[in-house]
mmCIF file of C-alpha atoms in Angstrom:
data_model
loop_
_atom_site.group_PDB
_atom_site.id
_atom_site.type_symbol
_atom_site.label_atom_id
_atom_site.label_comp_id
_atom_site.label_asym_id
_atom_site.label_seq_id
_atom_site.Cartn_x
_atom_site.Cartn_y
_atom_site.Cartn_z
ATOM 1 C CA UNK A 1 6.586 29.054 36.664
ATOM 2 C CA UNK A 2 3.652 30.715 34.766
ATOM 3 C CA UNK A 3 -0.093 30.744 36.819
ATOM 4 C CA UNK A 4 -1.359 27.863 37.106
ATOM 5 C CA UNK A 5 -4.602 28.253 37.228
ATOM 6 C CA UNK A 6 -7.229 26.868 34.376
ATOM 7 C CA UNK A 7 -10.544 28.714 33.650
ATOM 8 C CA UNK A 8 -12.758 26.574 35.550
ATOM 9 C CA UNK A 9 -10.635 26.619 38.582
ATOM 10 C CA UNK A 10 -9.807 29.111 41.013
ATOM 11 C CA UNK A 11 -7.404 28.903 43.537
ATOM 12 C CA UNK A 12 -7.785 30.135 47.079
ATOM 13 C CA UNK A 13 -5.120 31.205 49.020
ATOM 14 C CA UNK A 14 -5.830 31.725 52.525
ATOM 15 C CA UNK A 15 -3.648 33.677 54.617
ATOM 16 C CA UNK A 16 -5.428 33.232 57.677
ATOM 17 C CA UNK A 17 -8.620 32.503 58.981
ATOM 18 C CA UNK A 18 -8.711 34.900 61.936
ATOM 19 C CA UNK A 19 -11.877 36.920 61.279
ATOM 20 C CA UNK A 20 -13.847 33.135 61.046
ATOM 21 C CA UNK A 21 -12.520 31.810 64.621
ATOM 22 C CA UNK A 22 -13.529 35.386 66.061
ATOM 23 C CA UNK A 23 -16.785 34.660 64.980
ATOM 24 C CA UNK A 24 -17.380 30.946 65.420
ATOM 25 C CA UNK A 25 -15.217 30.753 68.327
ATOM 26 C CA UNK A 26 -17.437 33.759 70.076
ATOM 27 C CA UNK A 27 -20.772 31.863 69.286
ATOM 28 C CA UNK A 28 -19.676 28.285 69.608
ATOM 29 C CA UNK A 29 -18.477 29.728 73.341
ATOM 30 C CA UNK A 30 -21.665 30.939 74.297
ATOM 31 C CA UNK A 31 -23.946 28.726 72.846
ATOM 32 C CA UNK A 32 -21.954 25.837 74.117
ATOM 33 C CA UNK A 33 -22.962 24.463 77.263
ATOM 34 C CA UNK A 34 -20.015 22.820 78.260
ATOM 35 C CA UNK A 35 -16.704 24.760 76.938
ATOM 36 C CA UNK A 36 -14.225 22.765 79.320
ATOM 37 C CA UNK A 37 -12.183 24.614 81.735
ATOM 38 C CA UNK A 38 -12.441 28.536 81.879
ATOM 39 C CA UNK A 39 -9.761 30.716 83.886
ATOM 40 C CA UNK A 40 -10.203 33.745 85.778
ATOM 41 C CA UNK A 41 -8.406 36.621 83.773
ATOM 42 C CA UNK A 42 -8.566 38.981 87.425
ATOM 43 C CA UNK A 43 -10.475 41.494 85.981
ATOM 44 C CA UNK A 44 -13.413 39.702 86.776
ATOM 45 C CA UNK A 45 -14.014 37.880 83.601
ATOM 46 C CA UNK A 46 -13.177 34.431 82.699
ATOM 47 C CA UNK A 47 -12.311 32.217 79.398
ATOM 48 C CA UNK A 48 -11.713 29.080 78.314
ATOM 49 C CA UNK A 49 -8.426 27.459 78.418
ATOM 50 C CA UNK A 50 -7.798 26.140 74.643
ATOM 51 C CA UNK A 51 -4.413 24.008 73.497
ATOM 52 C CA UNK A 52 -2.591 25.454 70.973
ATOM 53 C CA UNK A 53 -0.268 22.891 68.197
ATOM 54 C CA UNK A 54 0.019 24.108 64.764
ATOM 55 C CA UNK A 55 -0.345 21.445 62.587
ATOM 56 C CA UNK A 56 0.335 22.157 58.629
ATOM 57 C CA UNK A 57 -2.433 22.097 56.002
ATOM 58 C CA UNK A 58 -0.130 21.610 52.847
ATOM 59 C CA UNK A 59 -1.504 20.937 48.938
ATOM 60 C CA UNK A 60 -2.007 17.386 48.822
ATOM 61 C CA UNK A 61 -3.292 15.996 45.334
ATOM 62 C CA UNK A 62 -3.982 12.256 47.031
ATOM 63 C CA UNK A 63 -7.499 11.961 49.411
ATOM 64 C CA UNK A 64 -6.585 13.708 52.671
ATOM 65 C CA UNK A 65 -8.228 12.670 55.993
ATOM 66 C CA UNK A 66 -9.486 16.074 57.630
ATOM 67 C CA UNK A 67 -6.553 17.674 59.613
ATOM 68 C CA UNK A 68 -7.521 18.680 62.963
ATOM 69 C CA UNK A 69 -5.942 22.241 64.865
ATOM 70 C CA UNK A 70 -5.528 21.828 68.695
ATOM 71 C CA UNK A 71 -4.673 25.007 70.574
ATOM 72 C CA UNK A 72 -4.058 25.306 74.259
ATOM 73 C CA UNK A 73 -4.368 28.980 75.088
ATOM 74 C CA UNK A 74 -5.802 31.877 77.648
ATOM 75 C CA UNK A 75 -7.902 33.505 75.400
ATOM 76 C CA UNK A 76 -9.298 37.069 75.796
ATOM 77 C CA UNK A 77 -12.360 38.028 73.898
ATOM 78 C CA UNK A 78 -11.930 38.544 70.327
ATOM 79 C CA UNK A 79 -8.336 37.274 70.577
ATOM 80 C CA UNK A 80 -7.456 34.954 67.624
ATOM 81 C CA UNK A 81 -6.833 31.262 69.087
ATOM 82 C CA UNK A 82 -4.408 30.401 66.228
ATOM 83 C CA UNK A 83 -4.175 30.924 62.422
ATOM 84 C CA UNK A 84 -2.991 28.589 59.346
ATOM 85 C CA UNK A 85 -2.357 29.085 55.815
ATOM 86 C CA UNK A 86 -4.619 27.108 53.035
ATOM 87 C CA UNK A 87 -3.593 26.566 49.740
ATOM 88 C CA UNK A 88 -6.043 24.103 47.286
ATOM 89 C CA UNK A 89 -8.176 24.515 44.632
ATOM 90 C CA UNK A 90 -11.992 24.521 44.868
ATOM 91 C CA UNK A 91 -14.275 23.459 41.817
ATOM 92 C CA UNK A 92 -17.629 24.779 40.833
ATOM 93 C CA UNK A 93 -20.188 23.432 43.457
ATOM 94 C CA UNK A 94 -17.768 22.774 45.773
ATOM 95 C CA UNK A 95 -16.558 24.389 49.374
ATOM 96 C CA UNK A 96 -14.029 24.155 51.423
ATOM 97 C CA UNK A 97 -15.379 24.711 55.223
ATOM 98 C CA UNK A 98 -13.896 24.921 58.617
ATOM 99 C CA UNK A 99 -15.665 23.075 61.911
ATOM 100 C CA UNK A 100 -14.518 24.947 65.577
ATOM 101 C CA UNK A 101 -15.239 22.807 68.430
ATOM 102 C CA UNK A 102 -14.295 24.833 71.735
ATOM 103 C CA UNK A 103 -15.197 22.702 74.239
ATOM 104 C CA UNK A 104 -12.146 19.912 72.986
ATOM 105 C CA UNK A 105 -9.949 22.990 71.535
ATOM 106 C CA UNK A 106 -10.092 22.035 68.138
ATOM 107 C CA UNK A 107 -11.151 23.269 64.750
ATOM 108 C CA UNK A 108 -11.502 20.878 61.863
ATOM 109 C CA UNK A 109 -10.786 22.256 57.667
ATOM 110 C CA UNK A 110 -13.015 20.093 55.654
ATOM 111 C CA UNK A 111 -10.927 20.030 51.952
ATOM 112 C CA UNK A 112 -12.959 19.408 48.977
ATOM 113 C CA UNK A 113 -12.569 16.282 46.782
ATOM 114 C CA UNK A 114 -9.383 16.592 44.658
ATOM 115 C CA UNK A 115 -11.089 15.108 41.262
ATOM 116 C CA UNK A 116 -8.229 12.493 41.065
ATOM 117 C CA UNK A 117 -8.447 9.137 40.398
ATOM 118 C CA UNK A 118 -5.611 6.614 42.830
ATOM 119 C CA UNK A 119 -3.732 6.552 39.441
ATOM 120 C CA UNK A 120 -3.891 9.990 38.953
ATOM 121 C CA UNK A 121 -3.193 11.149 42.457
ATOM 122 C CA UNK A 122 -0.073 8.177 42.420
ATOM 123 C CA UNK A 123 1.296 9.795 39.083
ATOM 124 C CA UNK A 124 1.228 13.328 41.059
ATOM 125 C CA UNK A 125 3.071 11.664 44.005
ATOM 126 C CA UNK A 126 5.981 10.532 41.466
ATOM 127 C CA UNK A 127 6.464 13.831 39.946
ATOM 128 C CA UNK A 128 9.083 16.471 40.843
ATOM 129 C CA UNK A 129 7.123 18.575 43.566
ATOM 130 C CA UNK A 130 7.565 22.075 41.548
ATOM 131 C CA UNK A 131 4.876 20.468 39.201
ATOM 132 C CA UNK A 132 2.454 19.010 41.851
ATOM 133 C CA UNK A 133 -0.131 21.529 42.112
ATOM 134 C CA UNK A 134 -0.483 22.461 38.343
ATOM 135 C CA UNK A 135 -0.635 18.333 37.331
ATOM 136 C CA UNK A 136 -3.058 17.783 39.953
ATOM 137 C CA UNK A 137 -5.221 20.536 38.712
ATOM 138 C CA UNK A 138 -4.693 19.628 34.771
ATOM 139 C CA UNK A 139 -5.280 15.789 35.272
ATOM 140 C CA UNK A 140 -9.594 16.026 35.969
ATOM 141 C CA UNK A 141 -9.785 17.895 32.468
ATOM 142 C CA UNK A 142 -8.869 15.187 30.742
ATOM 143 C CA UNK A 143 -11.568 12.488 31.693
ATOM 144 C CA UNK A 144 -11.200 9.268 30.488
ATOM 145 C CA UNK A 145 -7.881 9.724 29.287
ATOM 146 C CA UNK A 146 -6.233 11.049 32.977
ATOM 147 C CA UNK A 147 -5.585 7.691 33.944
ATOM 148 C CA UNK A 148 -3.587 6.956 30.453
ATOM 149 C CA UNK A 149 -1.342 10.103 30.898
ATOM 150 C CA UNK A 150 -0.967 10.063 34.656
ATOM 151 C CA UNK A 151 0.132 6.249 33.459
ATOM 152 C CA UNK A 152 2.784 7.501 30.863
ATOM 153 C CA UNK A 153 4.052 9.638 34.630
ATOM 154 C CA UNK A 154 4.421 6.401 36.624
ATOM 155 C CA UNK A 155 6.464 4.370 33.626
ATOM 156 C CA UNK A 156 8.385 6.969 32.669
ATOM 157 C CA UNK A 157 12.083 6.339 33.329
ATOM 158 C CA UNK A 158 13.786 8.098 36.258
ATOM 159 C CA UNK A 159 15.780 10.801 34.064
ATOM 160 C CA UNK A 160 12.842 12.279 32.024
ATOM 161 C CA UNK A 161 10.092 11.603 34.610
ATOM 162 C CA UNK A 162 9.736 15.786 34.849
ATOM 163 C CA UNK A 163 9.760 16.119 31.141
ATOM 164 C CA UNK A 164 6.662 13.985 31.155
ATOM 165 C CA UNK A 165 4.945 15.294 33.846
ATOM 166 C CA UNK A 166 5.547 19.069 32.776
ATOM 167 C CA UNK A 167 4.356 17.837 29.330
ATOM 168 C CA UNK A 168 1.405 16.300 30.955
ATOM 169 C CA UNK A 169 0.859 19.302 32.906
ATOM 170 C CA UNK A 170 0.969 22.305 30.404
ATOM 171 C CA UNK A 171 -0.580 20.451 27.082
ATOM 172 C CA UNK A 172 -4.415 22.035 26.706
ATOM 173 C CA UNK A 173 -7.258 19.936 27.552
ATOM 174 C CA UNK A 174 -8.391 19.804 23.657
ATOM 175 C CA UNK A 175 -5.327 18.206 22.831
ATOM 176 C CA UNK A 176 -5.007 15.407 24.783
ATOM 177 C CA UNK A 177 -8.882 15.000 23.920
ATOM 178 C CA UNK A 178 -7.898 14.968 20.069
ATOM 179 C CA UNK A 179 -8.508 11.579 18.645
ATOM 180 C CA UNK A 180 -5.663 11.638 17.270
ATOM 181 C CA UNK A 181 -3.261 12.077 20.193
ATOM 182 C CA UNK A 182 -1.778 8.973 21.921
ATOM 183 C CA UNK A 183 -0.772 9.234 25.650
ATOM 184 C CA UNK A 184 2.452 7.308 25.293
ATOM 185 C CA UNK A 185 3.797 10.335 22.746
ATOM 186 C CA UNK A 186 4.768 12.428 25.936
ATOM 187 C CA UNK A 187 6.840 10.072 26.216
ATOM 188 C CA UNK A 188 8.497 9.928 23.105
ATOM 189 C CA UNK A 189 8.456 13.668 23.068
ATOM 190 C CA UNK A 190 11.171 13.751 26.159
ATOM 191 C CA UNK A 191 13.537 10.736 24.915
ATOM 192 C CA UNK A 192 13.931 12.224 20.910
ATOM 193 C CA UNK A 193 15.038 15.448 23.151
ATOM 194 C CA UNK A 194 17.914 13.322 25.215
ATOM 195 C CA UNK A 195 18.524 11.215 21.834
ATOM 196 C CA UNK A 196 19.491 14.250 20.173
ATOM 197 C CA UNK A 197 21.210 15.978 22.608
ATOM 198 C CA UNK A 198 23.625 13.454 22.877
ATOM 199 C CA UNK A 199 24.141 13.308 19.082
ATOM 200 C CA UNK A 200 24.957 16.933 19.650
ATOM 201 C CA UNK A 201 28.310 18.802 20.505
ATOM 202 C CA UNK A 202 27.317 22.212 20.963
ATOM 203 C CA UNK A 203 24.537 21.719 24.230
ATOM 204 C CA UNK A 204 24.259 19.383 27.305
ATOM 205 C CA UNK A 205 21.319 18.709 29.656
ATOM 206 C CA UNK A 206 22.012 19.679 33.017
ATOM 207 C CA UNK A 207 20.113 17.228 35.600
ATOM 208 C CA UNK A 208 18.951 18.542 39.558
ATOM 209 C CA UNK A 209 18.449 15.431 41.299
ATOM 210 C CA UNK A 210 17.533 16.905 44.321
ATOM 211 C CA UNK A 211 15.304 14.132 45.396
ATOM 212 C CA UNK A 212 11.581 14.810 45.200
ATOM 213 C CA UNK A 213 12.316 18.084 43.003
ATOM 214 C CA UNK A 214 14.207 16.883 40.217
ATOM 215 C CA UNK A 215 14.492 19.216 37.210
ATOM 216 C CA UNK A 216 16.394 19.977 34.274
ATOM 217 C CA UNK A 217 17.849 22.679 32.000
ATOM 218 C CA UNK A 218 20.092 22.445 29.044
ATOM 219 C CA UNK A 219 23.552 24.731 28.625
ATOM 220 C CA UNK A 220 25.009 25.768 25.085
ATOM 221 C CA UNK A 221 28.557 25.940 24.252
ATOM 222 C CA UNK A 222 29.137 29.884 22.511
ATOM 223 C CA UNK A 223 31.809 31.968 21.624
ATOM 224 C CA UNK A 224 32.908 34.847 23.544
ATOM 225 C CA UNK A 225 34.367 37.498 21.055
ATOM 226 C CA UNK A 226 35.001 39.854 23.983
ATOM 227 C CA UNK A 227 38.468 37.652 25.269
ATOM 228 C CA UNK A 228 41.570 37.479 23.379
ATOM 229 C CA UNK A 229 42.231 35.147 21.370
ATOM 230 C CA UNK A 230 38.017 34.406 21.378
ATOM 231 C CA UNK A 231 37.406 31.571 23.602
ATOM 232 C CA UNK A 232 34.287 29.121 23.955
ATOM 233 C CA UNK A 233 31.906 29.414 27.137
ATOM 234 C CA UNK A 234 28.893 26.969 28.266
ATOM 235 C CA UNK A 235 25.822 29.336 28.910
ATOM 236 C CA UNK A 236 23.098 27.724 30.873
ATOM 237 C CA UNK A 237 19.556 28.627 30.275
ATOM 238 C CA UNK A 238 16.885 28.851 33.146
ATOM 239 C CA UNK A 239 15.022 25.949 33.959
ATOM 240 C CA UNK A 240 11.273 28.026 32.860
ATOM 241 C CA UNK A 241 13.030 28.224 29.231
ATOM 242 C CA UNK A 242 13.863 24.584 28.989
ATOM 243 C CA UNK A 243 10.521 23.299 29.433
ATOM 244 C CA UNK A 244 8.667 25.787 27.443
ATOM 245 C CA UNK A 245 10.916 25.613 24.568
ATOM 246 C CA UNK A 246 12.790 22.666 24.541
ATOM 247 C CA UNK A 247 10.648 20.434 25.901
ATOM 248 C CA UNK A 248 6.729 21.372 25.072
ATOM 249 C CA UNK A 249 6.100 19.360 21.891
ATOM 250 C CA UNK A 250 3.755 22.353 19.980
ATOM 251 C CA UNK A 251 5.892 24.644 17.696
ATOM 252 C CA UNK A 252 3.462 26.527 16.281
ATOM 253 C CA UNK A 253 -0.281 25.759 15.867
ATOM 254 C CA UNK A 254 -0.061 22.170 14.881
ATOM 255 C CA UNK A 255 -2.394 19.186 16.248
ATOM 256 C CA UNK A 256 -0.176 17.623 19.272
ATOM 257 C CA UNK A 257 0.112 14.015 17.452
ATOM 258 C CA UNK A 258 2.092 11.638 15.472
ATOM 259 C CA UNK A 259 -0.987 9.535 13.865
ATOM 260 C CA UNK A 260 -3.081 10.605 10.547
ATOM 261 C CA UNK A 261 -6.722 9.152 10.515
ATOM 262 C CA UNK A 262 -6.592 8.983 6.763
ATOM 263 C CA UNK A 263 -8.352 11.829 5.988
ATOM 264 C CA UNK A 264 -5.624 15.014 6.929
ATOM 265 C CA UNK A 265 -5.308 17.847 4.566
ATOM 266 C CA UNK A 266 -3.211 20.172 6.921
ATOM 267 C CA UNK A 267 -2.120 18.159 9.827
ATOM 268 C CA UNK A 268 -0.349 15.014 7.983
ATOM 269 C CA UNK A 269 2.514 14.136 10.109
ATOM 270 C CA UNK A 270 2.909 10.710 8.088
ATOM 271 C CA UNK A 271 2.783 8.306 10.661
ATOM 272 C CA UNK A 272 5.797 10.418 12.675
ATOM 273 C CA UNK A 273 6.331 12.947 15.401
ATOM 274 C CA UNK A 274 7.842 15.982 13.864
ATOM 275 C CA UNK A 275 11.471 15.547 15.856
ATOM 276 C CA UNK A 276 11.818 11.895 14.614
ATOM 277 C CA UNK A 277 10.253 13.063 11.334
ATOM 278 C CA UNK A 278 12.591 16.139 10.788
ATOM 279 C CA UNK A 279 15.994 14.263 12.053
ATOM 280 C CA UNK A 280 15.883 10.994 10.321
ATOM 281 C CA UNK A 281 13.578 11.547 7.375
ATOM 282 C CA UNK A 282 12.290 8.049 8.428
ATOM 283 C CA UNK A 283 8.881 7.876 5.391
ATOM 284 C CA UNK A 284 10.213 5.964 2.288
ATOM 285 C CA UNK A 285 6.650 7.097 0.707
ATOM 286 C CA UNK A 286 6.782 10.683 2.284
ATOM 287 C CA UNK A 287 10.563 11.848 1.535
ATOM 288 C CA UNK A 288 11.181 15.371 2.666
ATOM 289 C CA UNK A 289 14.702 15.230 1.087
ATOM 290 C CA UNK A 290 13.754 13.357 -2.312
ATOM 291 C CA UNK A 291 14.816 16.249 -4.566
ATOM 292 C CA UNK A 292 18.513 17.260 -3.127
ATOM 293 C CA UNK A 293 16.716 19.109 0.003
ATOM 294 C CA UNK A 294 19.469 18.196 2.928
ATOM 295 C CA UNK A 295 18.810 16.330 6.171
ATOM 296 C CA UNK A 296 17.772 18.404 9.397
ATOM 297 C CA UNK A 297 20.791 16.107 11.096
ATOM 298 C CA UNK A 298 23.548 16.483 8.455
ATOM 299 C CA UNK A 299 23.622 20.046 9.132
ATOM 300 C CA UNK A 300 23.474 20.164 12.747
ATOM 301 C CA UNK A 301 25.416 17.263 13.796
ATOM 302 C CA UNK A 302 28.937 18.691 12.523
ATOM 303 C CA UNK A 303 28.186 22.342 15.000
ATOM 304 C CA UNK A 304 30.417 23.063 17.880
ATOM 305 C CA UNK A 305 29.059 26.039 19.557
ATOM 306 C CA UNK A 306 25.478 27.133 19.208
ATOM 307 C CA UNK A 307 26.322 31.067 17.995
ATOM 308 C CA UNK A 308 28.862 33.840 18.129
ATOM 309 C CA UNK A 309 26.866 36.185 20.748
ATOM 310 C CA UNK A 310 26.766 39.457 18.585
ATOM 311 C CA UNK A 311 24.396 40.611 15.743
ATOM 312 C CA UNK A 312 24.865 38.816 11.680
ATOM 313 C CA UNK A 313 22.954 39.022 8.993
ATOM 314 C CA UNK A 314 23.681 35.392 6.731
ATOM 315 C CA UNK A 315 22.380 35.762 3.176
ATOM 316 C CA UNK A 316 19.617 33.049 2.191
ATOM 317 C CA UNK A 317 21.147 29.530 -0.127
ATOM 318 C CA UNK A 318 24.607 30.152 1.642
ATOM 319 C CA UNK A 319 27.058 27.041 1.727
ATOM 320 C CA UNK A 320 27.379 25.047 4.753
ATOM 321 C CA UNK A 321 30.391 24.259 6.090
ATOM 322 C CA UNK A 322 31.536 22.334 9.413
ATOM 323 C CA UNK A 323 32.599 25.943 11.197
ATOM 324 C CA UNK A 324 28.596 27.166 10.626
ATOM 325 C CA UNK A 325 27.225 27.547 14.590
ATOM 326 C CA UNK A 326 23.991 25.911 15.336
ATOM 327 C CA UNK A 327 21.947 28.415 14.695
ATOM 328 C CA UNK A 328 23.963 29.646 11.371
ATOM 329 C CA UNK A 329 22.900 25.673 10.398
ATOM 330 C CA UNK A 330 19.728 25.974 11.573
ATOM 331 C CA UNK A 331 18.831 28.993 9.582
ATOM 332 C CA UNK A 332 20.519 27.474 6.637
ATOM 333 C CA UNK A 333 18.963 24.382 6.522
ATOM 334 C CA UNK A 334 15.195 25.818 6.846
ATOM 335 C CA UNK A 335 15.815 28.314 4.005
ATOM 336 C CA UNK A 336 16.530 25.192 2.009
ATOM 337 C CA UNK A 337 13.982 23.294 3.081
ATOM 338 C CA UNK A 338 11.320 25.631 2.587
ATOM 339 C CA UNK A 339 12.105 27.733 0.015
ATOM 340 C CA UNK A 340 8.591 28.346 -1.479
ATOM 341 C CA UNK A 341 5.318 30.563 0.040
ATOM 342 C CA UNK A 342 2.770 28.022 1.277
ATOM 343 C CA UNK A 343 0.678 26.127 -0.626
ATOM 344 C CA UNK A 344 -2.570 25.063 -0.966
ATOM 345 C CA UNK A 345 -4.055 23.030 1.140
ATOM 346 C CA UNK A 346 -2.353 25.249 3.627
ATOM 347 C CA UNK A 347 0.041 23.027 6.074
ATOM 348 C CA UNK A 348 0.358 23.469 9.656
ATOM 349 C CA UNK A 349 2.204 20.265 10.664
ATOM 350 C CA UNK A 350 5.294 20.230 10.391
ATOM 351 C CA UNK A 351 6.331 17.413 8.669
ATOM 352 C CA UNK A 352 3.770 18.620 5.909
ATOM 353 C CA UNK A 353 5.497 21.892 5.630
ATOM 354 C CA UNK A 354 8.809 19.848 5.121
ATOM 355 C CA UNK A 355 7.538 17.648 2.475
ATOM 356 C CA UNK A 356 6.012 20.535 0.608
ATOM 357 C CA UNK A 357 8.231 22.644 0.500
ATOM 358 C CA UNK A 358 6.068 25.901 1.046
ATOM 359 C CA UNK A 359 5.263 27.808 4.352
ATOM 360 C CA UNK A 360 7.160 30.404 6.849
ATOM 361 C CA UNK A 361 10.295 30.042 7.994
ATOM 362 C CA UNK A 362 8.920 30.411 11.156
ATOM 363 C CA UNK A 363 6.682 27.592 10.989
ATOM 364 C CA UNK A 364 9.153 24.392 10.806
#
C-alpha cells in the first residue's frame, strides 16, 4: 500500500537499539552498586551474568502495558546484550524511551500514548490487519467525529468490513470534518459497490477471508482476440487498484457527501450519493434523464465483458446496442449525458454535472 504516514506524524522504525544498551548498559553497570552475579571471563576481568528472552514489541493501536526484555547472557564489554525491532508512531511532544535495569537483566520500552479512544482502538482491532497501522494513525485527526467512524468499523457487516475501514483510513481529515459529511456514508459507499456488482455480468468481487486479513479485489470478464475463435477470460486486478478506484468514494474533486445544507452552488448532490444518484436516477424534482438523456444502468446492465483488450477509437452519439463492452457503454453513455462545456455556476459534484448537462467527460 501507499506511505502511510500523515504530515504531523512521523514514523520511527527502529532496527535496533544496540548503540543505546552499549551506553546505558556500560553506565548503569558501573554506577550500579549491586549488578547481581558477575563471572570471571579468565582474562582477569569479570561481567555480569544477564538472561536473555526476546520478547516482541509489535504495533499495537489499543493501550499497551510496557513490555519488558530479559536477557541471560556473559557479556563482554561493549558487547550488545540483545536487540529488538520498534515500529509506532510518535506525535509532536511526545517520546518513546527505553529504561535498562542491569542488576534484574531487564530493559523496559516506554511507548507513547496511541491518541485512541477504547472505540477507536476496538474499531482498529476489527479491521483486516493490512489496514491497522494507517487507521490507527488516521482515527486522532478526526476529533470528535473518530468515535462515529471507528463506529461505522464495528457495525459494518462481515463482507465489507475492509471496504469501510480502508475508506475510513484513506479519506482526508477535512472531509470527514465537512459539515456536510455523515459517518454512516462509508458505509453506504461499500454496499452500492456489492449492489451493483451483482446487477452486473461482466465483473465479480473476489473475497480473501484469511481470518484477521480479509481483503478484496474485483476480476473483469474480457475478450482475448489473440485465440481462435476469440474467447472470454476473467482478469483480476490487484488488491491496491480495488480500493483506490473502486472503492474510495472521491472521483474527482467533489465534497465527500450525500447531504446539501440548502445553500450549494457547486456541490448539490440532491439529497443522494453520486452511485445511488447516477444508477437509479432516484430525485423526482432533480431528474438527470428528464429530456431523453438515458439511465447510467440501462446501458451497463445488458454488458458481458468489460472490453476487447486492443486499441478503438468509438465516434461520440454512437448507438448502443447489447454487444457494446462496459467500457464501450460507459463511454457512450457519458457523451450523452454530458454533452455540453460546463456551465456556470461551475459543478463539481457529480450528480450536478449530470443534471446539467455541462462539464468534462472526465468529471462524471
Amino acid at each position: 500500500m501507499q506511505d502511510i504516514l500523515n504530515t504531523d506524524l512521523w514514523e520511527v522504525e527502529m532496527n535496533s537499539i544496540r548503540t543505546a544498551l552499549f551506553i546505558l548498559l556500560f553506565f548503569s553497570v558501573l554506577l550500579a552498586g549491586q549488578p547481581g552475579e558477575w563471572t570471571n571471563l579468565g582474562d582477569g576481568s569479570t561481567a555480569p551474568v544477564l538472561e536473555v528472552q526476546s520478547v516482541e514489541a509489535p504495533f499495537r493501536p489499543a493501550p499497551r502495558p510496557r513490555p519488558s526484555h530479559v536477557f541471560e547472557k556473559v557479556l563482554t564489554p561493549m558487547e550488545a546484550a540483545d536487540t529488538t525491532d520498534i515500529r509506532v508512531a510518535i506525535r509532536p511532544g511526545q517520546a518513546l524511551t527505553v529504561e535498562i535495569d542491569p542488576s534484574v537483566g531487564r530493559f523496559f520500552i516506554n511507548y507513547p500514548d496511541d491518541g485512541l479512544s477504547p472505540i477507536c482502538s476496538l474499531a482498529v482491532s476489527a479491521s483486516p490487519e493490512w489496514i491497522r497501522e494507517r487507521l490507527a494513525l488516521q482515527l486522532p485527526h478526526f476529533g470528535a467525529k473518530a468515535d462515529s467512524m471507528a463506529q461505522e468499523i464495528i457495525d459494518a457487516p462481515p463482507d465489507i468490513v475492509d471496504e469501510v475501514a480502508f475508506v475510513v483510513a484513506t479519506l482526508a481529515p477535512e472531509a470527514v470534518l465537512d459539515d456536510r459529511f455523515d459517518a454512516e456514508l462509508v458505509t453506504e459507499n461499500a454496499e452500492w459497490i456489492y449492489r451493483l456488482a451483482d446487477s452486473l455480468a461482466y465483473v465479480e468481487l473476489v473475497e480473501d477471508a484469511t481470518p484477521g486479513n480479509e481483503r478484496t479485489t474485483a476480476r473483469y470478464r474480457c475478450v482475448d482476440l489473440s485465440s481462435v475463435p476469440p474467447d472470454t477470460v476473467w482478469m483480476e486486478i490487484p488488491h491496491e487498484a480495488y480500493y483506490w478506484w473502486v472503492v474510495h468514494p472521491v472521483l474527482t474533486d467533489e465534497a465527500v457527501k450525500k447531504r446539501d445544507d440548502g445553500t450549494e452552488t457547486q456541490q448539490c448532490t440532491y439529497g443522494y450519493f453520486w452511485r445511488e444518484y447516477l444508477w437509479t436516477d432516484p430525485h423526482p424534482g432533480f431528474p438527470y434523464t428528464a429530456g431523453g438523456y438515458p439511465l447510467l444502468a440501462d446501458y451497463m446492465k445488458p454488458c458481458r465483458f468489460l472490453w476487447l483488450r486492443r486499441d478503438t477509437m468509438f465516434t461520440g452519439m454512437r448507438t448502443r446496442t447489447d454487444d457494446d463492452g462496459a467500457l464501450n457503454a460507459l463511454g457512450n453513455w457519458t457523451f450523452r449525458v454530458v454533452p455540453n462545456p460546463p456551465v456556470s455556476p461551475r459543478g463539481i459534484q457529480p450528480n450536478q454535472i449530470a443534471f446539467n448537462h455541462g462539464g468534462n467527460c472526465g468529471e462524471i
